[in-house]
Coordinates of C-alpha atoms and ligand atoms in Angstrom, one line a residue:
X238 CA 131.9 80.4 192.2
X239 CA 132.8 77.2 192.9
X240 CA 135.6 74.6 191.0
X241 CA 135.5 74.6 187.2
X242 CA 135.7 71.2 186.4
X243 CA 136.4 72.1 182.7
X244 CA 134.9 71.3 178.9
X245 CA 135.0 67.7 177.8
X246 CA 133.0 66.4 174.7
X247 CA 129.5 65.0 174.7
X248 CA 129.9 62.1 172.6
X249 CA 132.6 60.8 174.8
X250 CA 130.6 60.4 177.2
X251 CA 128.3 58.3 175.0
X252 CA 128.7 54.8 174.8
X253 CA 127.7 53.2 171.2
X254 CA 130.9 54.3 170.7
X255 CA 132.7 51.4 172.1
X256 CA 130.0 48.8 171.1
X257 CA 131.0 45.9 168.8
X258 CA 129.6 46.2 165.4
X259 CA 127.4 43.3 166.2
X260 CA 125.6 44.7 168.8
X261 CA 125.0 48.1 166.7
X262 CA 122.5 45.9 164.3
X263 CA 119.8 45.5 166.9
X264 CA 119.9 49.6 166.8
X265 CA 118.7 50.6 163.0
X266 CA 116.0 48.0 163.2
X267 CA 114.3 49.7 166.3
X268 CA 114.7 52.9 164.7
X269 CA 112.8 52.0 161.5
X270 CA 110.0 50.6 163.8
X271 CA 109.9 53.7 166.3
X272 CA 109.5 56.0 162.4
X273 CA 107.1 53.8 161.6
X274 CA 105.0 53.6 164.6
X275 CA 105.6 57.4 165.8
X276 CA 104.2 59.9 163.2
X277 CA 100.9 57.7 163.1
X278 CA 100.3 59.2 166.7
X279 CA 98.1 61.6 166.8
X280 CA 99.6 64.8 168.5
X281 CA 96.3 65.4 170.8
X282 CA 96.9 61.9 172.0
X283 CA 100.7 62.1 172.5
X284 CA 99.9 65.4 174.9
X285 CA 97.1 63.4 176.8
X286 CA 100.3 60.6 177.9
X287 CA 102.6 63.6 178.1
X288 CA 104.5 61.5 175.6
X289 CA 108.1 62.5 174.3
X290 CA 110.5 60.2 173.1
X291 CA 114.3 60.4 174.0
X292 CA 116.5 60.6 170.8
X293 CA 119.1 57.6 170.9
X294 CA 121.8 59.9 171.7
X295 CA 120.7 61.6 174.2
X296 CA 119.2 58.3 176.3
X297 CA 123.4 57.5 175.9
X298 CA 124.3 61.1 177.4
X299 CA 121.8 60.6 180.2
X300 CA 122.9 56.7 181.1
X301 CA 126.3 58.1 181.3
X302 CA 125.1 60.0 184.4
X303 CA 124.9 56.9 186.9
X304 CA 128.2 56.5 189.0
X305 CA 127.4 53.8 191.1
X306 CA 128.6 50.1 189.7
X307 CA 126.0 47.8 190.8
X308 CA 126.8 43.7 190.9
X309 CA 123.2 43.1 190.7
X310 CA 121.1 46.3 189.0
X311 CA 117.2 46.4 190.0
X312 CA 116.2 49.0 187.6
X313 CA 112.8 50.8 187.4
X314 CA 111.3 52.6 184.3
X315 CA 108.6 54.6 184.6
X316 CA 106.7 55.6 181.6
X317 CA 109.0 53.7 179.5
X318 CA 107.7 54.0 176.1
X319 CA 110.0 52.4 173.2
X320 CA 112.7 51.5 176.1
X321 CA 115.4 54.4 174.7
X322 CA 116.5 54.8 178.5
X323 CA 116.9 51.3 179.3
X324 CA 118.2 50.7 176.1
X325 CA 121.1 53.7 176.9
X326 CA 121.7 52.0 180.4
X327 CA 122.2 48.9 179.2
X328 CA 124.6 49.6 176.9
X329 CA 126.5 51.6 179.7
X330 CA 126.3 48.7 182.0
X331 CA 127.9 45.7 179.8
X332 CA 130.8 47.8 180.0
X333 CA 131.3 48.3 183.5
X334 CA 134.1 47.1 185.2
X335 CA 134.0 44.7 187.2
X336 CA 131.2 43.2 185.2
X337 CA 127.9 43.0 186.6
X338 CA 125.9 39.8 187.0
X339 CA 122.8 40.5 186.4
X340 CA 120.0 43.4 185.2
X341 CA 116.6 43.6 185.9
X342 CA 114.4 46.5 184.8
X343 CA 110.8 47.1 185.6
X344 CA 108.9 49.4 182.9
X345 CA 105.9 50.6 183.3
X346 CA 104.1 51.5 180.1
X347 CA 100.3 52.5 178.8
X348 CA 100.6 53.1 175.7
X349 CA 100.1 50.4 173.1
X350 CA 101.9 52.0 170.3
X351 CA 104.8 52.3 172.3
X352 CA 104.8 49.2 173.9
X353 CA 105.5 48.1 170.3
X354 CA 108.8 49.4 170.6
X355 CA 109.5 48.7 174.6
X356 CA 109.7 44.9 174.3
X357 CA 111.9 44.7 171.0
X358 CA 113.9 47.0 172.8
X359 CA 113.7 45.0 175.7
X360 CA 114.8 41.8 173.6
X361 CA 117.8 44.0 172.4
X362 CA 118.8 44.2 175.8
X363 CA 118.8 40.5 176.7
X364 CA 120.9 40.2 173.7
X365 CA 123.3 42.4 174.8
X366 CA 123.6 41.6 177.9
X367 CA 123.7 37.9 176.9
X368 CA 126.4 38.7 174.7
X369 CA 128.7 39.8 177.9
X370 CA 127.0 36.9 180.2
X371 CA 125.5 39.3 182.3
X372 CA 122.0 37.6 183.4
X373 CA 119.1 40.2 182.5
X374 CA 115.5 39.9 183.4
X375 CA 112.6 42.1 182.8
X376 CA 109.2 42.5 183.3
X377 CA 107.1 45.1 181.4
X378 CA 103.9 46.6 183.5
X379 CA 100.9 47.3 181.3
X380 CA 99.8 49.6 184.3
X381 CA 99.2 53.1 185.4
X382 CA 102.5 53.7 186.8
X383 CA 100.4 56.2 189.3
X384 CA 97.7 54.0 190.5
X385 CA 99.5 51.1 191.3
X386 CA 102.7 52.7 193.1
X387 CA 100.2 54.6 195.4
X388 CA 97.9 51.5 195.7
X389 CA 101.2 49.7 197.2
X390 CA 101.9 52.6 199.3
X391 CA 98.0 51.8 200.3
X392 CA 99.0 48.8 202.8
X393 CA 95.4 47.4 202.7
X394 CA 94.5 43.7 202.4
X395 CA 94.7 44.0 198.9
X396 CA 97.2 46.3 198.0
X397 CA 100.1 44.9 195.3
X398 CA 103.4 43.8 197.1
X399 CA 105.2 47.0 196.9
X400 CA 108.8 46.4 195.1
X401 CA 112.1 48.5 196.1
X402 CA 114.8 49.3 193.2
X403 CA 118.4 50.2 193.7
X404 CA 118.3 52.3 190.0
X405 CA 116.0 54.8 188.4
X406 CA 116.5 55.7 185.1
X407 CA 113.2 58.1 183.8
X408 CA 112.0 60.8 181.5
X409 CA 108.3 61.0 182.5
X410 CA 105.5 62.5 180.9
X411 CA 105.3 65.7 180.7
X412 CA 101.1 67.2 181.7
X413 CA 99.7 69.4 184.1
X414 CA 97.4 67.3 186.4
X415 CA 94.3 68.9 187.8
X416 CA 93.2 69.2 191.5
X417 CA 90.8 66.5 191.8
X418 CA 91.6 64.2 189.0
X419 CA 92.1 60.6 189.7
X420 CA 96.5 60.5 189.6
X421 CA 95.9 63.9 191.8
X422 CA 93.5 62.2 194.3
X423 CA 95.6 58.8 194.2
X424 CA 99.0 60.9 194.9
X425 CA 97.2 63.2 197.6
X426 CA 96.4 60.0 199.4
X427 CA 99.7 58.8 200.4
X428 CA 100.7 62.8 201.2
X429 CA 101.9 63.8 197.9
X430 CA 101.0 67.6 196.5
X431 CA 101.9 67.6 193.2
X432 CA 101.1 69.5 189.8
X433 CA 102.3 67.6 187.1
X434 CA 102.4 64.4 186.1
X435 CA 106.2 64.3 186.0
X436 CA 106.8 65.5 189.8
X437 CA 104.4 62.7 190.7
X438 CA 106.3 60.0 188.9
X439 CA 109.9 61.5 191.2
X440 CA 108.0 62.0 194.4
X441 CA 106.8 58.0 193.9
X442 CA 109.9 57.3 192.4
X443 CA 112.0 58.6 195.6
X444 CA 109.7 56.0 197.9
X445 CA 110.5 53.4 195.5
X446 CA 114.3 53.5 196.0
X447 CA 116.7 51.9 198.5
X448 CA 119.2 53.6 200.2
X449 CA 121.7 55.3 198.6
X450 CA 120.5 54.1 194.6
X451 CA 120.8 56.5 192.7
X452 CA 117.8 58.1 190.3
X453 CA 118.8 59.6 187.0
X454 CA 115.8 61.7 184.9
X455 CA 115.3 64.2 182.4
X456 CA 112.6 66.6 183.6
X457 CA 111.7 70.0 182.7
X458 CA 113.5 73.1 185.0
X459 CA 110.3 74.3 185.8
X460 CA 109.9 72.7 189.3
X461 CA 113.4 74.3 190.4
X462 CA 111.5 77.9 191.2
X463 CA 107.8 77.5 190.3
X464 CA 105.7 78.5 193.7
X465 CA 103.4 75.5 193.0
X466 CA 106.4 73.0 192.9
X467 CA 107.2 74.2 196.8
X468 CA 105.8 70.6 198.2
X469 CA 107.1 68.7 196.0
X470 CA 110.9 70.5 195.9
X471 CA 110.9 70.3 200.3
X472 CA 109.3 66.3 199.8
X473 CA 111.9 65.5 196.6
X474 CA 115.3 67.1 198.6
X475 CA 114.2 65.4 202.3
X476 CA 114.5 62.1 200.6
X477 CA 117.4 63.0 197.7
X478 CA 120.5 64.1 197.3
X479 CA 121.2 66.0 194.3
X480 CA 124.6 65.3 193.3
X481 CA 124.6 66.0 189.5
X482 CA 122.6 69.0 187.3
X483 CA 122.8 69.2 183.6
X484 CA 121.1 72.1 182.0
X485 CA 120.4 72.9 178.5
X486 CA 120.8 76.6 176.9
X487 CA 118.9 76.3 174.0
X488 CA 115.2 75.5 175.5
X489 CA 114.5 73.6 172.2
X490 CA 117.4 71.3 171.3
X491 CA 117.1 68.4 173.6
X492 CA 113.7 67.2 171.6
X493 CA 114.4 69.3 168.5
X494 CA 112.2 66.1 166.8
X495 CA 109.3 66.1 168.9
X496 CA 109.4 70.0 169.1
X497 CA 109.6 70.6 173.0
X498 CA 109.8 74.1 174.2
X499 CA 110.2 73.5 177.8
X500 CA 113.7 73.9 178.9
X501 CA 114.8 70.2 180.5
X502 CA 117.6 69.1 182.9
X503 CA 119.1 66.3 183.9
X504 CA 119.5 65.4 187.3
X505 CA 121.4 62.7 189.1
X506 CA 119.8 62.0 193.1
X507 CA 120.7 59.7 195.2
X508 CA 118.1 58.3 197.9
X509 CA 119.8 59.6 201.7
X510 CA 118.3 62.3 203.5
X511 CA 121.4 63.5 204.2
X512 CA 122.2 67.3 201.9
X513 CA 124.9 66.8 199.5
X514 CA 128.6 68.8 200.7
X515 CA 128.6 70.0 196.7
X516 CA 126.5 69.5 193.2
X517 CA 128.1 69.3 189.8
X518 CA 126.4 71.8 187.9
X519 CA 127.2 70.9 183.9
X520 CA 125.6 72.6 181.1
X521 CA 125.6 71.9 177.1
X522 CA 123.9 74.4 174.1
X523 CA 121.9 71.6 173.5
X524 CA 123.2 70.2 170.3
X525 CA 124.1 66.1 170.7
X526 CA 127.7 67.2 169.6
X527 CA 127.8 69.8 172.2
X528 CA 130.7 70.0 174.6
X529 CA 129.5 69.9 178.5
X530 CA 131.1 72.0 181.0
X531 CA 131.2 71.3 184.2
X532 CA 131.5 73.2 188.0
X533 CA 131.6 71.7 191.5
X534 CA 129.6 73.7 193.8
X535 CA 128.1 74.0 197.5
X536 CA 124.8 73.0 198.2
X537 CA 124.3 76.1 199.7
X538 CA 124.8 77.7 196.5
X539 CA 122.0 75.6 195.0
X540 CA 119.8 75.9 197.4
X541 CA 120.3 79.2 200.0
X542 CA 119.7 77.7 203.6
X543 CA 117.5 80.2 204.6
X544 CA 115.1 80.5 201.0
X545 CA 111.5 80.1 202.3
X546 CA 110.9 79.5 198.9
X547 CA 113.8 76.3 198.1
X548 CA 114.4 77.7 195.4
X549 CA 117.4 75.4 193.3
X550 CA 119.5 77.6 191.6
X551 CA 121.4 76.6 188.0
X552 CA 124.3 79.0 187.6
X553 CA 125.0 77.1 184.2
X554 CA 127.1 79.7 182.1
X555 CA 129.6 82.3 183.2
X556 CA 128.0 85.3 181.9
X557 CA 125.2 83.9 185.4
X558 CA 128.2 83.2 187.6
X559 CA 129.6 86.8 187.3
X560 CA 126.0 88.3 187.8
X561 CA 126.1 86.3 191.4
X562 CA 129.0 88.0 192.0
X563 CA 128.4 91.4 191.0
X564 CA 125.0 91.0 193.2
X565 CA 126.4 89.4 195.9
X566 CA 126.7 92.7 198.2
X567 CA 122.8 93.4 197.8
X568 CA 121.6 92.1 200.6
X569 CA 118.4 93.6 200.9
X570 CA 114.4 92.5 200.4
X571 CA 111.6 93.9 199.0
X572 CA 110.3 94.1 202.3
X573 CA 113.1 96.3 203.3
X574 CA 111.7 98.5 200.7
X575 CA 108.2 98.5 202.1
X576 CA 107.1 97.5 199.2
X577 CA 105.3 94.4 197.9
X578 CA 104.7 92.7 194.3
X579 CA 101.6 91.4 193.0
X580 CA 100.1 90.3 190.0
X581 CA 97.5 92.3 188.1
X582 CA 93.7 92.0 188.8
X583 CA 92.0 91.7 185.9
X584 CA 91.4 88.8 184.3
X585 CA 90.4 90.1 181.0
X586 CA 87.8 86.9 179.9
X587 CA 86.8 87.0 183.4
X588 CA 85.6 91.2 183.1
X589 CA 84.4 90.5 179.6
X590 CA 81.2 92.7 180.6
X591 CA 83.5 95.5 181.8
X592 CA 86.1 95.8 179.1
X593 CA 85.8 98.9 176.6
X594 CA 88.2 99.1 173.3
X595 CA 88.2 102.7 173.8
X596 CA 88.7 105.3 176.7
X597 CA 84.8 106.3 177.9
X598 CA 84.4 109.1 180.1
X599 CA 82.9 106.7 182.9
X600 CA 85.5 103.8 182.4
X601 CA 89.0 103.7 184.0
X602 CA 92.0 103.1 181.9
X603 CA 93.0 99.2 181.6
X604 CA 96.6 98.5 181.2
X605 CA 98.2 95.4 179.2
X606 CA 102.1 95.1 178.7
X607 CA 101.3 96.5 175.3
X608 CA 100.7 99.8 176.6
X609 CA 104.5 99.8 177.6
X610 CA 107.4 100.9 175.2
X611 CA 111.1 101.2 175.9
X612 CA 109.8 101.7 179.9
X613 CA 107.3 103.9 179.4
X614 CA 103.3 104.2 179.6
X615 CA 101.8 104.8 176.0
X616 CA 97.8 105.1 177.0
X617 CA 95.3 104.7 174.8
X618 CA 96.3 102.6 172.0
X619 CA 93.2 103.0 169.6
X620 CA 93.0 100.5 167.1
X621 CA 95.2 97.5 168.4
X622 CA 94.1 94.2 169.4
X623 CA 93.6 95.0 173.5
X624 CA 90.7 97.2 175.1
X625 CA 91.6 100.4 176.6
X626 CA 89.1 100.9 179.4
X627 CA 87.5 99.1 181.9
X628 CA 83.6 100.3 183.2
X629 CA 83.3 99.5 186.8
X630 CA 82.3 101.4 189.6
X631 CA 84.8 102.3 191.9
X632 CA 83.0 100.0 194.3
X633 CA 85.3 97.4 192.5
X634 CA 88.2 98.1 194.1
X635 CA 89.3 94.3 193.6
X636 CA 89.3 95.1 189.8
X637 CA 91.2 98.6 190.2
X638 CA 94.0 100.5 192.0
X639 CA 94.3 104.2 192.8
X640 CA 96.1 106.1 190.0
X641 CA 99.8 106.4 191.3
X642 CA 103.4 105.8 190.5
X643 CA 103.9 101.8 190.5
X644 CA 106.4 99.8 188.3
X645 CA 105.3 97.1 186.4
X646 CA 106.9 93.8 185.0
X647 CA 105.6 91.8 182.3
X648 CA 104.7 87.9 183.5
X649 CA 105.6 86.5 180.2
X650 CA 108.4 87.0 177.8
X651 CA 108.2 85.5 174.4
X652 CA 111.5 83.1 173.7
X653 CA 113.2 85.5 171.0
X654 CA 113.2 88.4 173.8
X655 CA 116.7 88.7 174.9
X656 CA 116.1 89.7 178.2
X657 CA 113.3 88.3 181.0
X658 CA 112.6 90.9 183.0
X659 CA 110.8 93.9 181.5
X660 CA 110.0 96.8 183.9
X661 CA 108.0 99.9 182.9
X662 CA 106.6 102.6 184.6
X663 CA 103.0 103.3 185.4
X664 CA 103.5 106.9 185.4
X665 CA 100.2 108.9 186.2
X666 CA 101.1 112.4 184.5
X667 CA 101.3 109.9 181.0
X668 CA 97.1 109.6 181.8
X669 CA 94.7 111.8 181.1
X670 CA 94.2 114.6 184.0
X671 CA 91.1 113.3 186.2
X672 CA 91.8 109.6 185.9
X673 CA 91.8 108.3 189.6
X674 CA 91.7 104.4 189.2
X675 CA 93.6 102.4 187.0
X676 CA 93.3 98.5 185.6
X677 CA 96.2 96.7 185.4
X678 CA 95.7 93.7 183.6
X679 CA 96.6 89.8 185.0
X680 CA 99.8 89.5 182.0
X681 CA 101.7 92.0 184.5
X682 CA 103.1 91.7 187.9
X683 CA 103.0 95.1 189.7
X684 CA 105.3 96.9 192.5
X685 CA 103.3 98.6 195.0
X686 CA 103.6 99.8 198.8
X687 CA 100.9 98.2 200.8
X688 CA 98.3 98.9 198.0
X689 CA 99.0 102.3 197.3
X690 CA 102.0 103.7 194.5
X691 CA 105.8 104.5 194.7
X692 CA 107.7 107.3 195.6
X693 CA 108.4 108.4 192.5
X694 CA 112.5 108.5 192.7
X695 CA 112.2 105.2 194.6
X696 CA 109.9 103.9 191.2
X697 CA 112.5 105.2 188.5
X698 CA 115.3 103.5 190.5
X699 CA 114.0 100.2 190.7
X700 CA 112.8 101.1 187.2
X701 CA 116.4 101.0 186.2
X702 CA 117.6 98.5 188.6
X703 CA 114.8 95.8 187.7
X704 CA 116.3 96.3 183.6
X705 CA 119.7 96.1 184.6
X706 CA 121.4 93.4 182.4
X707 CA 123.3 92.0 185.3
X708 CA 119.9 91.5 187.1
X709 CA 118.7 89.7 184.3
X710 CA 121.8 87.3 184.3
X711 CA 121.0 87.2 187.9
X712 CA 117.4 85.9 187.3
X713 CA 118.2 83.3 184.7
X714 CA 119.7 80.8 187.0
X715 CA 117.1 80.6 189.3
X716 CA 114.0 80.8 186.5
X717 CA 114.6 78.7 183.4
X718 CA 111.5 79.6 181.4
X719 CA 109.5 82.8 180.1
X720 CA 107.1 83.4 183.0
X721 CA 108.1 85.9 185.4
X722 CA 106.4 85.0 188.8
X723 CA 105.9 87.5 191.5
X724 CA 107.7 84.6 194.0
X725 CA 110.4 85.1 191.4
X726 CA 110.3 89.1 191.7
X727 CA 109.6 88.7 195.5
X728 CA 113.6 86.9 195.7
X729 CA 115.8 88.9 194.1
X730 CA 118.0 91.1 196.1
X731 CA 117.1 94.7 196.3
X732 CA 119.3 97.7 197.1
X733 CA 118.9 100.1 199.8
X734 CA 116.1 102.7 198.7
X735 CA 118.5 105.6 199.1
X736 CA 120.6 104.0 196.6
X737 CA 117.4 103.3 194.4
X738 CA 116.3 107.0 194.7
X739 CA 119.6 108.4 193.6
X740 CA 119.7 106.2 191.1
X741 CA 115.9 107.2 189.8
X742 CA 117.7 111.1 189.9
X743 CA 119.8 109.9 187.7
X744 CA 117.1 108.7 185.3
X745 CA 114.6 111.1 186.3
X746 CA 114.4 113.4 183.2
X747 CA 113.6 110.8 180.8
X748 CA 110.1 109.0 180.0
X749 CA 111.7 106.4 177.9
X750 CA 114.7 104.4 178.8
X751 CA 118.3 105.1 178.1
X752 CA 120.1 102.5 175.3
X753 CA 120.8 99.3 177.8
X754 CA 124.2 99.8 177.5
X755 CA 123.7 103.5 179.3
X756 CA 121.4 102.0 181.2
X757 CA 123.8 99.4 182.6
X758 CA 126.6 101.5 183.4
X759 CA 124.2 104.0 185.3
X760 CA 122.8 100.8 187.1
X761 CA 126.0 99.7 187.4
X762 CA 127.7 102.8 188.4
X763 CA 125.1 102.9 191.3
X764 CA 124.8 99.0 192.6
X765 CA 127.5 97.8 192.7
X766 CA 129.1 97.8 195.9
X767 CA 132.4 98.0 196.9
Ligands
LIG902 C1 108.0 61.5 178.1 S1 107.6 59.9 177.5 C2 109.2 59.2 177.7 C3 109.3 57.8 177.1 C4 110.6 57.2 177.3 N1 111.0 57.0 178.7 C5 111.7 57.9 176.6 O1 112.5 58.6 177.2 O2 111.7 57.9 175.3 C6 106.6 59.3 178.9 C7 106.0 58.0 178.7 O3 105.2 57.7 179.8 C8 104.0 57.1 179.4 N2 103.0 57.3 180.4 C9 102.1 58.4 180.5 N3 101.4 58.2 181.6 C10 101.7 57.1 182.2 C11 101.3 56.4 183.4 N4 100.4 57.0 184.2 N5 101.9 55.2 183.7 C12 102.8 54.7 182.9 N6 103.3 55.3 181.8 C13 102.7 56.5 181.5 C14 103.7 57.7 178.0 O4 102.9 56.8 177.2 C15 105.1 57.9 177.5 O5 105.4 56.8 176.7

């Protein structure tokens, strides 16, 4: 459970608080330019950079994360745009005491529009600091931030010096990056595996620090469980220490202005290869006048020692803390089940050919999550958006599965769904009589042993189990956005099947589910060990 390190408010952490009024008029002058300059962009362009500004605020909350006074501060930058972060860390850093002597911040920067506002926000800076004779330097790169980091790393002939900082401060753009692109074959080179752009900029990032300097950056959750951030979560936690997580419970409010709906953190890292002892795990709703609290806890809470997967793990509220505990006597795998998870075969645009709207008496029936209410199977639905069928031969057993009991989980909850996980049962007596293969479409992940279905006891328990409230409490501090992954489903714990079975008794006579509080209790009643 870890130490509570209590509630304290989130603007007194900020520091334009204690700023002279002299040095707030610099502020409303770069905020009139950034209005000016940041509706004109075009939204298609400000994807393509992966381009979100940080709200004034906010860079102040995320400055306030550094804890290492620095005499001299080599800062770097990385996607800049209108110089918000350096802005906040400057005005964090002309009040530490003692006083530093100088600040010098490298930015890296593309975009034109928001170079605009980098260097008058740069100028603000040398004012400020000038103000508290601290002496500050800067030097703006122009520059792919990813090409010429990984040229450096490069070491040919005519490679650019490479340049060490002993400070990070960076919220970098946000955009899938596809196999074979140039930033993906640039990265690959040097032995990086990333995804996104903004797991590139941290793995470069973590090479570009000197020992011990700490990196502070506000990045979406999504590489703390997703299977395709694996190489870059083992790479990012051999070189840094994670000594600070912030998370945010409303997905939206940290860029409530630029309409974000990936759910962000803030993490504080500090370069040594050495695992932190603990992590402070803080969390806010969201709102700039929030009030953060805060826990102290092991590393091996964040990250289990033995997770194939590295999984980091947010327990943020308490609601997730006491579903840890209620879970922590479950023990078992999936693979103790003998059973497996995988995600459904058909890719409806890539069967186009094969799907039917309605049931045929050649075609097998094709399941979507729509077919599933309150847990259970509702086949055909005639007249609604999805097909019904699917005509292939059997031959295409890569398309089908033999008709059986299996439990299915949808792979995508919308945001206004309270809960994540939503299992259903693929019950066969719910088909029509004769039906011997079944599609079950990509949006699902599906529960199956080796291949072939469920015991059907075994099925209704881990019906039950897999909508258990606690279970979804469970899941939320490992997986901070809608998609439910099969590597998700594949690492929660899992009772003992004779448990699961008496608990599908339990359930057995119903086809829909019981009210979730009745359903919770029975789960409860059942799992929870003593
Ligand atoms: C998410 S925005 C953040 C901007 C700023 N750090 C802030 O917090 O307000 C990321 C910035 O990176 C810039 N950018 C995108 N790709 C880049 C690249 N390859 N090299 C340098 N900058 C890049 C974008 O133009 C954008 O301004």
């Amino acid at each position: 459970m870890g130490t509570l390190l209590g509630t304290r408010h989130f603007l007194n952490l900020a520091i334009p608080l204690v700023l002279e009024k002299s040095e707030l008029m610099v502020l409303p002058a770069l905020a009139e330019l950034r209005a000016t300059l940041s509706p004109q962009k075009a939204e298609v362009e400000k994807r393509e950079l992966g381009q979100f500004f940080t709200p004034s605020p906010l860079a102040d909350f995320i400055a306030s994360f550094f804890q290492r006074p620095l005499d001299h501060w080599r800062v770097i930058d990385a996607g800049a745009g209108g110089g918000a972060l350096t802005l906040a860390l400057v005005r964090r850093v002309v009040m530490q005491q003692p006083r530093p002597h100088s600040f010098h911040v490298t930015a890296y920067e593309v975009d034109a529009d928001a170079l605009a506002l980098l260097y008058p926000a740069l100028a603000a800076c040398a004012d400020l600091c000038a103000r508290h004779n601290i002496a500050f330097t800067s030097e703006v790169r122009t520059e792919d931030f990813i090409a010429h980091t990984t040229a450096a790393f490069d070491q040919t002939l005519f490679s650019p010096a490479l340049r060490t900082f002993n400070a990070a401060i960076v919220n970098p753009p946000y955009r899938k990056l596809a196999v074979g692109s140039l930033s993906h074959r640039q990265l690959a080179a040097i032995g990086i595996e990333v995804t996104n752009l903004y797991s590139g900029f941290l793995s470069l990032l973590a090479r570009l620090l000197e020992a011990d300097a700490e990196l502070v950056a506000i990045v979406p959750r999504s590489f703390c469980n997703g299977p395709y951030f694996l190489p870059f979560r083992r790479d990012f936690l051999a070189r840094m220490a994670l000594r600070r997580l912030h998370v945010f419970e409303s997905r939206t409010a940290a860029f409530a202005a630029e309409s974000v709906l990936q759910e962000n953190i803030i993490l504080r890292a500090a370069r040594t290869a050495c695992p932190p002892v603990t992590v402070e795990v803080s969390s806010s709703r969201g709102d700039l006048d929030d009030s953060v609290s805060s826990r102290l806890l092991p590393w091996a809470e964040i990250v289990h020692p033995r997770d194939p997967q590295a999984f980091i793990r947010l327990p943020a509220s308490d609601h997730e803390h006491a579903a840890i505990a209620s879970l922590a006597k479950l023990t078992g795998t999936l693979a103790d089940l003998g059973l497996k998870v995988s995600t459904g075969k058909v890719v409806d645009f890539r069967a186009r050919e094969h799907l039917r709207t309605d049931p045929e008496p050649a075609a097998h029936p094709l399941l979507y999550p729509c077919h599933f209410e309150a847990g259970a199977l509702v086949w055909p639905k005639l007249g609604g958006k999805k097909p019904n069928a699917l005509a292939v031969p059997v031959e295409r057993t890569d398309l089908l599965v033999p008709v059986a009991t299996y439990v299915v989980v949808r792979r995508f909850s919308s945001k206004e769904e309270r809960k994540r996980i939503v299992a259903s049962l693929v019950d066969p007596a719910r088909l029509p009589e004769g039906t011997t293969w079944i599609g079950l479409e990509n949006h699902l992940n599906y529960f199956h042993a080796a291949g072939q279905g469920l015991d059907p006891m075994l099925a209704r328990g881990l019906l039950a189990y897999l909508n258990w409230s606690v279970l979804d409490a469970y899941f939320r501090h490992f997986n901070g956005h809608t998609q439910v992954n099969a590597t998700d489903l594949r690492s929660l714990p899992y009772p003992p099947a004779e448990i699961l079975t008496a608990l599908g008794r339990a359930l057995a006579v119903r086809a829909e589910l019981p009210p979730q509080t009745q359903l919770d209790t029975l789960v409860a009643d059942h799992c929870t060990l003593p």
